[in-house]
XYZ file of C-alpha atoms in Angstrom:
131
model
C 88.078 124.883 81.194
C 86.461 122.260 83.413
C 88.408 120.002 85.719
C 87.586 117.042 83.475
C 88.764 118.800 80.316
C 91.926 119.906 82.077
C 92.654 116.327 83.187
C 92.073 115.002 79.657
C 94.441 117.614 78.223
C 97.127 116.698 80.781
C 96.768 112.977 80.112
C 96.904 113.488 76.340
C 100.073 115.556 76.643
C 101.852 112.941 78.744
C 100.476 110.078 76.634
C 102.025 111.533 73.472
C 105.418 111.721 75.178
C 105.178 108.187 76.591
C 104.034 106.649 73.304
C 107.088 108.060 71.551
C 109.239 106.536 74.311
C 107.599 103.087 74.315
C 107.116 102.884 70.539
C 110.385 104.172 69.038
C 109.536 106.415 66.115
C 105.885 106.381 67.122
C 103.545 109.144 68.076
C 100.054 109.151 69.491
C 97.091 110.959 70.901
C 95.091 109.041 73.430
C 91.426 109.932 73.398
C 88.906 112.691 73.109
C 86.066 111.837 75.469
C 82.699 113.517 75.536
C 82.771 115.570 78.775
C 78.993 115.356 79.238
C 78.711 111.570 79.022
C 82.315 110.703 79.937
C 82.339 108.145 77.132
C 85.795 107.606 75.723
C 85.882 106.720 72.037
C 89.520 106.472 71.021
C 90.614 109.137 68.620
C 92.984 108.376 65.800
C 96.284 107.270 67.233
C 99.505 106.536 65.451
C 101.891 104.125 67.059
C 105.066 102.615 65.673
C 106.056 102.951 62.041
C 102.980 104.717 60.716
C 100.328 102.313 61.948
C 96.997 104.080 62.342
C 94.663 102.747 64.992
C 91.121 103.915 65.623
C 90.398 101.458 68.379
C 93.215 99.551 69.926
C 92.919 96.234 68.123
C 96.474 95.184 67.477
C 98.836 92.565 68.779
C 98.707 91.764 72.460
C 102.038 93.416 73.239
C 100.993 96.601 71.396
C 97.749 96.686 73.369
C 99.736 96.247 76.583
C 102.245 98.952 75.697
C 99.499 101.397 74.688
C 97.651 100.654 77.943
C 100.861 101.177 79.932
C 101.507 104.473 78.145
C 97.998 105.598 79.046
C 98.310 104.381 82.649
C 101.629 106.165 83.183
C 100.202 109.286 81.517
C 97.441 109.288 84.132
C 100.078 108.757 86.843
C 102.050 111.757 85.596
C 98.956 113.919 85.219
C 97.516 113.267 88.654
C 100.439 112.166 90.870
C 100.134 109.896 93.873
C 102.877 108.743 96.266
C 102.553 105.107 95.124
C 100.933 102.943 92.450
C 100.150 99.241 92.446
C 100.175 97.164 89.280
C 99.463 93.465 88.884
C 101.004 91.452 86.028
C 100.949 94.476 83.705
C 103.950 93.214 81.740
C 102.790 89.603 81.253
C 102.181 89.925 77.481
C 105.459 91.693 76.711
C 108.386 90.150 74.858
C 111.977 90.794 75.990
C 112.447 94.039 74.025
C 109.204 95.576 75.252
C 109.737 94.298 78.776
C 113.007 96.243 78.796
C 111.146 99.366 77.636
C 108.628 98.912 80.448
C 111.408 98.431 82.998
C 113.157 101.583 81.743
C 109.908 103.509 82.124
C 109.311 102.175 85.619
C 112.889 103.101 86.566
C 112.224 106.705 85.484
C 109.232 106.817 87.821
C 111.304 105.903 90.897
C 111.943 109.559 91.680
C 108.258 110.475 91.300
C 106.529 107.672 93.223
C 106.853 104.146 94.521
C 105.719 101.413 92.157
C 104.405 98.203 93.675
C 104.462 95.606 90.904
C 103.095 92.092 91.345
C 104.807 89.865 88.795
C 106.065 86.412 87.873
C 108.631 87.782 85.397
C 112.157 87.174 86.650
C 113.555 90.296 84.944
C 110.885 92.482 86.548
C 111.729 90.984 89.951
C 115.413 91.772 89.430
C 114.820 95.431 88.484
C 113.631 97.104 91.694
C 115.817 98.529 94.402
C 113.788 96.571 96.943
C 111.611 93.493 96.622
C 109.456 91.372 98.887
C 108.885 87.685 98.266
């Protein structure tokens, strides 16, 4: 198995777990890229309540949550000591913002998250903040 294929398999495994966490009752598979061209057509994914998606073309918050699930899957697959994110939760409503904050709290033991935000609830969540 190539390094690329191994990374894709790791990301897909973590993505499935994170989708079920961020979309209660949901399940998903992220992508199946062509290892020779590195193009990434999205494979069939199932998010909340039986919705099938071939390409992510849903509501803005669903797009954001799917992107966050993928981003955190990459973080889990290829760890780093810190990650920086800018306004990643801007399109989320209160319920989904809470899901994002719960996910980011779980990552505290794995790495430091530097989040640039204007959301008051996101600013209140960290153990340390800089203004």
